[in-house]
C-alpha cells in the first residue's frame, strides 16, 4: 500500500492573505496556490524546473492593475512576478519562484477586427491560430508562423518576439505590433504606440514612471546611435528584446514597442495588443525536394533562396526518420516517396506564393527548371503540393518536428538549450559543419532542422540530464556554440528568446549592456518582473546588483528524474518524459487532443499537466523508497476485502486530507481516456495508460466511489440485465430510477432495445465462432469466413449495427459468424482494475488468437473497443502480439471487389461521417479507408473535422462528468448535427458517440456499416 505523500511547501506563508487582499481589491480572476497547479507550472519546454509560489489568472486589464497595486503594498513587495502565455518556451522564460500571471485561461478574447484598416485588437491570452481562424472570413491573417501556433498566445509571441517559417517575407512579431496596452509593477498603465516628436515630448514631460521610461529610452537611442548600429548585427533574426536598433522607425517615429517586444515579461505585463494584418495569399504551393544527405540540402537551400521563393525549410535525416513514424506522416507520405537505392537523408520545403494561378505556375516553373539538374546537387527528386489541404498537412509535419525529437526510446533524448542560433545565411552551411563537428566530437547524437533562408538552425543535442557526466555538457556546449555563432557573425537566440541563457547577454550586447540595465531600472526599479533575465538593473545605491541567471545554476528537470530512476520512468508510459512541447494545449475544439483541457482551460487537466503531476508523484514515492511496480504486484496478490478496513480508515482519517495523491487523482478523474494523446502527442505521452496504473495504486489505499464496481463489471453484468430488460429499462428510464442512479454516481444510462442481439442472430441462423469447428473447414471456406467481434455495448444497446454487418457480409458473398461472449476489459482498464483486466485480456486474447490461427478474418465494430486489442492488450504479459482484430473499414477496404454494385438509394444524398476521437487520434489512416469504400460505391464521403463528443465510453455516464460531457458536445458535435441538411446522411462510428447524439441531440444516427447495408437492401 502506498503511503501518504506530502509535498514540501516552499511557498510564502502569506499567500492566503494575498488571495484575500486581491479579492478585497476587486480582483475577479482565479488564484491557485495548490501543490498540483504549482507542480504543473514548474516546467515549460526547457530543461529547467522552478516551482512557483502561486498562479494568478486575471480576467481583464483591470485585474492586472489590481495585481500590480496589491503587490506594491509593503506586505507583498518582496514577491516576484512572471507573466506566462502558452508555457511552451524552450529557455525557462516564464519559470519563476514567485507569482505566475497567466492570461491564457480568461483573457483570450478577440476584442475588435477592423478589416478595412487591417487591424485586430486582442487580449494577451488569444492563441495565434484562434485569431487567424477569426480573420480568415475577412481574407486576412496575422503573419508570424510558429510551430506552436495552435497554442502560442499573442502575449507570449510578443514577449519573445516570436517568428518562424517565412520570416524573411513576413518578419517577426514586432514587425506587426501596432500598439501594446501594458501594466507596470506600480500599477501604471500605458498604451504604447509609435509617436511623433510632439507626442514623445509630452510623454517625456510626465513626472511619473511613464515619463522616466520615455526619457531613458529616448536618450539611449539618441546618444548611443552609432554604437547601436555597430553592435546590432544586420540579421533577419537580430537581437530581439530591448531592441535599441529599432526604437526609431524608418519614418522617424519613436516606438517603445521595439523595447517591449521580446522583453520576456521583464519590463511590463501585456494586457492587450493592436496588430497589423495581411491579406491571405491567394495561391500557395510547396516544392518538396529530397536529398542524399543533409549537407546537400543545406547547400542547395541557398540556391533556392536566390530564386526568390517565399521560404525554405530544411529537415535532416534524424527528424525525417522520426516524422515517418508519426501520426501526421499518413497524410503527406505521397509527397516524400521512399528511394529504394538511395534513401532521402534530408529535405527542403520551398514555399511559393502568388496572387493568381498563372503567376504561381510561372514561379513553379522557374524553380523546377533550376532544380531538375539532378544528382550533382545531391537531389533525389521532388514533388509539388498545390492543394491547400496538402500544404497544411506538410506544414503540420514541419511544426511537429520540435516535439518529435523527444520521441525516442531512451533516457538520452534531444533537449533544448542551443536550438535557435542564427547566422548570416551565406555563413550557414560552414557554420553547421562546425556545429556538427562540435557535437560529433562530444559523442552526441542530435536532430537538425531550420529556417535556412533566415540562417536559423534548430539543433537539439541528445542528453540524459540525470547523468553526472551529461550535466556539464550543457555548459560546455553552450559556451562553445556562443563562440561559434559570434565567429560567424550570428547570435545565440535567433528565435526562442533568452530566458535562462541571459548570462550571455552582456557578451553579445557588449558596452551597450549598461543601457539595457538603465531600461530595466526605468521600467522595473525593484527588479520584480521576471528577475535575472535579459538585464539586471543597476543598483540604486552601492549595493551589489542582482545577478543574471546562469544556465547551470537553475534547477534542472534531470534532478527530479534522477530521484525517480530510469526504470520507473520507463514503466509509466512516457509520463516522466513529457518535454513540455504543449501540443496538448491546442485551442481548436475540433482537434482530438485534449478534450478535458479544452473544456476547463485548466493546465492540470491536460496530458502535460497530468504527466507533470505523475512525475512529481513518482518522485515523492521514490523519496520514500517505494517502488510503485512492486506495490502494484502486492495489491494483485492480496485480497481486496481484507484491505477494506484499512481503506475505510484511510478514507476517514483527517491526516490524509492533504495527501498529494488526492490532487493527482482529481486531475486523472477528468481524463476521458480517449487516447488522443497516445496518438497525437509527439512524445507519445499516454495518459490513459499511466492513469490506470495510478488509480490501481490510489484505490489500494482509499475507498472507491460506489459507481466504480458497477461500471467495471458492466461487461459481465449486461447479459444478466438483458434477461431483466423491463426492470432495467424502468430503472434507466424512470425519474425515480434516474435519481437512484445519480446517488450511485451514474446518469444518462441508455435503455435496452426490445429485441436482443442473441434473438436477432438466432433468427438469422448465425452461430458463435468455434475455433475447433472452423478448423474442419476447407481453406477456401475459411477464407470466406468473417467473425464479427462486437463489444458488449454495441451488442447490448445497439444490436442493429451487428445485424447490419452480418447482412452486409452475406451480401458480399461471405460467411459471417459472431464471436462468443467475451470480456473486452476496456472499462476495467479505464478504472484501474488492472489485475482483473489482465486476467480478462488473457482469456479473450487466447480465444481470439485461436480464431486468428485458423485463418478467418476478425472484425470489431466500435473503434475504441477494437483498438484496445492493439494497445492495452500489448502491455499484458503472455498475450500473443499477432492477433489482428480489424476495424470495419479495414476489413471492407480489403474486400472492395466484393461490395455489391452501386446503389440507386444513394442518389440525391450527401454522406458525412463523424469519426470517433480514439479512431481519429490513433488510427488516422483508417478514415481515408472509409472514403475509399464509399468512393467504390460511387459516393463522395465527407469525413468531418470534429473533436470529442463528450461521452467517451463511460465518462459521460458519470454524474461528476456530465456537465463537461455536455460542454464538449456543444463545442464540436452539436453544431454539425444541428446543421446537417435534410438530404444528408450523418453517420458515426463510435457507440458512445451515437449514444451521446441520441441523448442530447435527440437524433438517432447510424453506423456507416448500417448505411452501406441499406443501400443494397
PDB file of C-alpha atoms in Angstrom, residues 547-643:
ATOM      1  CA  UNK A 547      22.803  38.804 -10.959  1.00  0.00           C
ATOM      2  CA  UNK A 548      21.644  37.379 -14.236  1.00  0.00           C
ATOM      3  CA  UNK A 549      20.636  33.741 -14.265  1.00  0.00           C
ATOM      4  CA  UNK A 550      23.229  31.187 -15.281  1.00  0.00           C
ATOM      5  CA  UNK A 551      22.476  28.093 -17.307  1.00  0.00           C
ATOM      6  CA  UNK A 552      23.961  25.711 -14.732  1.00  0.00           C
ATOM      7  CA  UNK A 553      22.640  27.399 -11.595  1.00  0.00           C
ATOM      8  CA  UNK A 554      18.908  26.991 -12.245  1.00  0.00           C
ATOM      9  CA  UNK A 555      17.430  23.651 -11.105  1.00  0.00           C
ATOM     10  CA  UNK A 556      17.274  21.083 -13.907  1.00  0.00           C
ATOM     11  CA  UNK A 557      14.402  18.690 -14.547  1.00  0.00           C
ATOM     12  CA  UNK A 558      17.034  15.986 -14.504  1.00  0.00           C
ATOM     13  CA  UNK A 559      17.460  16.397 -10.746  1.00  0.00           C
ATOM     14  CA  UNK A 560      13.879  15.198 -10.242  1.00  0.00           C
ATOM     15  CA  UNK A 561      14.227  12.489 -12.863  1.00  0.00           C
ATOM     16  CA  UNK A 562      17.374  11.193 -11.170  1.00  0.00           C
ATOM     17  CA  UNK A 563      15.394  10.617  -7.960  1.00  0.00           C
ATOM     18  CA  UNK A 564      12.703   8.680  -9.847  1.00  0.00           C
ATOM     19  CA  UNK A 565      15.156   6.494 -11.749  1.00  0.00           C
ATOM     20  CA  UNK A 566      15.106   5.431 -15.390  1.00  0.00           C
ATOM     21  CA  UNK A 567      13.384   2.087 -14.831  1.00  0.00           C
ATOM     22  CA  UNK A 568      10.377   3.612 -13.103  1.00  0.00           C
ATOM     23  CA  UNK A 569      10.261   6.479 -15.610  1.00  0.00           C
ATOM     24  CA  UNK A 570      10.125   3.948 -18.436  1.00  0.00           C
ATOM     25  CA  UNK A 571       7.422   1.920 -16.681  1.00  0.00           C
ATOM     26  CA  UNK A 572       4.900   4.766 -16.608  1.00  0.00           C
ATOM     27  CA  UNK A 573       4.163   5.347 -20.279  1.00  0.00           C
ATOM     28  CA  UNK A 574       6.354   8.361 -21.025  1.00  0.00           C
ATOM     29  CA  UNK A 575       4.758  10.456 -18.271  1.00  0.00           C
ATOM     30  CA  UNK A 576       8.168  11.464 -16.955  1.00  0.00           C
ATOM     31  CA  UNK A 577       9.458  12.076 -20.488  1.00  0.00           C
ATOM     32  CA  UNK A 578       6.936  14.781 -21.379  1.00  0.00           C
ATOM     33  CA  UNK A 579       9.134  17.551 -22.754  1.00  0.00           C
ATOM     34  CA  UNK A 580       6.598  20.345 -22.329  1.00  0.00           C
ATOM     35  CA  UNK A 581       6.094  20.886 -26.054  1.00  0.00           C
ATOM     36  CA  UNK A 582       2.467  21.672 -25.229  1.00  0.00           C
ATOM     37  CA  UNK A 583       0.831  20.135 -28.291  1.00  0.00           C
ATOM     38  CA  UNK A 584      -1.971  19.122 -25.923  1.00  0.00           C
ATOM     39  CA  UNK A 585      -2.814  22.803 -25.320  1.00  0.00           C
ATOM     40  CA  UNK A 586      -4.338  23.068 -28.804  1.00  0.00           C
ATOM     41  CA  UNK A 587      -7.159  25.611 -28.613  1.00  0.00           C
ATOM     42  CA  UNK A 588      -9.085  24.101 -31.540  1.00  0.00           C
ATOM     43  CA  UNK A 589     -12.224  22.357 -30.317  1.00  0.00           C
ATOM     44  CA  UNK A 590     -12.276  20.195 -33.452  1.00  0.00           C
ATOM     45  CA  UNK A 591      -8.890  18.606 -32.767  1.00  0.00           C
ATOM     46  CA  UNK A 592      -8.920  15.378 -30.735  1.00  0.00           C
ATOM     47  CA  UNK A 593      -6.343  16.309 -28.069  1.00  0.00           C
ATOM     48  CA  UNK A 594      -7.211  17.129 -25.257  1.00  0.00           C
ATOM     49  CA  UNK A 595     -10.966  17.345 -24.539  1.00  0.00           C
ATOM     50  CA  UNK A 596     -10.752  17.937 -20.794  1.00  0.00           C
ATOM     51  CA  UNK A 597      -8.277  20.785 -21.253  1.00  0.00           C
ATOM     52  CA  UNK A 598     -10.447  22.388 -23.926  1.00  0.00           C
ATOM     53  CA  UNK A 599     -13.458  22.263 -21.628  1.00  0.00           C
ATOM     54  CA  UNK A 600     -11.709  23.509 -18.492  1.00  0.00           C
ATOM     55  CA  UNK A 601      -8.761  25.628 -19.711  1.00  0.00           C
ATOM     56  CA  UNK A 602      -7.029  24.174 -16.651  1.00  0.00           C
ATOM     57  CA  UNK A 603      -3.461  23.108 -17.406  1.00  0.00           C
ATOM     58  CA  UNK A 604      -3.689  20.325 -14.823  1.00  0.00           C
ATOM     59  CA  UNK A 605      -6.342  18.657 -16.938  1.00  0.00           C
ATOM     60  CA  UNK A 606      -4.100  18.226 -19.971  1.00  0.00           C
ATOM     61  CA  UNK A 607      -1.673  15.448 -20.886  1.00  0.00           C
ATOM     62  CA  UNK A 608       1.236  17.699 -19.963  1.00  0.00           C
ATOM     63  CA  UNK A 609      -0.382  18.629 -16.664  1.00  0.00           C
ATOM     64  CA  UNK A 610      -1.163  15.046 -15.738  1.00  0.00           C
ATOM     65  CA  UNK A 611       2.315  13.937 -16.819  1.00  0.00           C
ATOM     66  CA  UNK A 612       3.922  16.542 -14.573  1.00  0.00           C
ATOM     67  CA  UNK A 613       1.713  15.514 -11.656  1.00  0.00           C
ATOM     68  CA  UNK A 614       2.530  11.867 -12.234  1.00  0.00           C
ATOM     69  CA  UNK A 615       6.210  12.715 -12.358  1.00  0.00           C
ATOM     70  CA  UNK A 616       6.010  14.580  -9.054  1.00  0.00           C
ATOM     71  CA  UNK A 617       4.028  11.711  -7.524  1.00  0.00           C
ATOM     72  CA  UNK A 618       6.675   9.221  -8.634  1.00  0.00           C
ATOM     73  CA  UNK A 619       9.364  11.449  -7.128  1.00  0.00           C
ATOM     74  CA  UNK A 620       7.610  11.567  -3.774  1.00  0.00           C
ATOM     75  CA  UNK A 621       7.260   7.783  -3.790  1.00  0.00           C
ATOM     76  CA  UNK A 622      10.927   7.366  -4.695  1.00  0.00           C
ATOM     77  CA  UNK A 623      11.971   9.588  -1.822  1.00  0.00           C
ATOM     78  CA  UNK A 624      10.176   7.154   0.474  1.00  0.00           C
ATOM     79  CA  UNK A 625      11.921   4.226  -1.251  1.00  0.00           C
ATOM     80  CA  UNK A 626       8.613   2.992  -2.665  1.00  0.00           C
ATOM     81  CA  UNK A 627       8.695   1.163  -5.994  1.00  0.00           C
ATOM     82  CA  UNK A 628       5.153   1.532  -7.418  1.00  0.00           C
ATOM     83  CA  UNK A 629       5.608  -1.552  -9.594  1.00  0.00           C
ATOM     84  CA  UNK A 630       6.196  -3.735  -6.547  1.00  0.00           C
ATOM     85  CA  UNK A 631       3.265  -2.144  -4.733  1.00  0.00           C
ATOM     86  CA  UNK A 632       1.006  -2.937  -7.683  1.00  0.00           C
ATOM     87  CA  UNK A 633       2.199  -6.556  -7.663  1.00  0.00           C
ATOM     88  CA  UNK A 634       1.411  -6.835  -3.944  1.00  0.00           C
ATOM     89  CA  UNK A 635      -2.060  -5.421  -4.483  1.00  0.00           C
ATOM     90  CA  UNK A 636      -2.840  -8.007  -7.146  1.00  0.00           C
ATOM     91  CA  UNK A 637      -1.692 -10.808  -4.888  1.00  0.00           C
ATOM     92  CA  UNK A 638      -3.710  -9.580  -1.903  1.00  0.00           C
ATOM     93  CA  UNK A 639      -7.378  -9.911  -1.037  1.00  0.00           C
ATOM     94  CA  UNK A 640      -9.448  -6.821  -1.751  1.00  0.00           C
ATOM     95  CA  UNK A 641     -11.913  -7.436   1.055  1.00  0.00           C
ATOM     96  CA  UNK A 642      -9.108  -7.998   3.553  1.00  0.00           C
ATOM     97  CA  UNK A 643      -7.816  -4.480   2.931  1.00  0.00           C
TER      98      UNK A 643
END
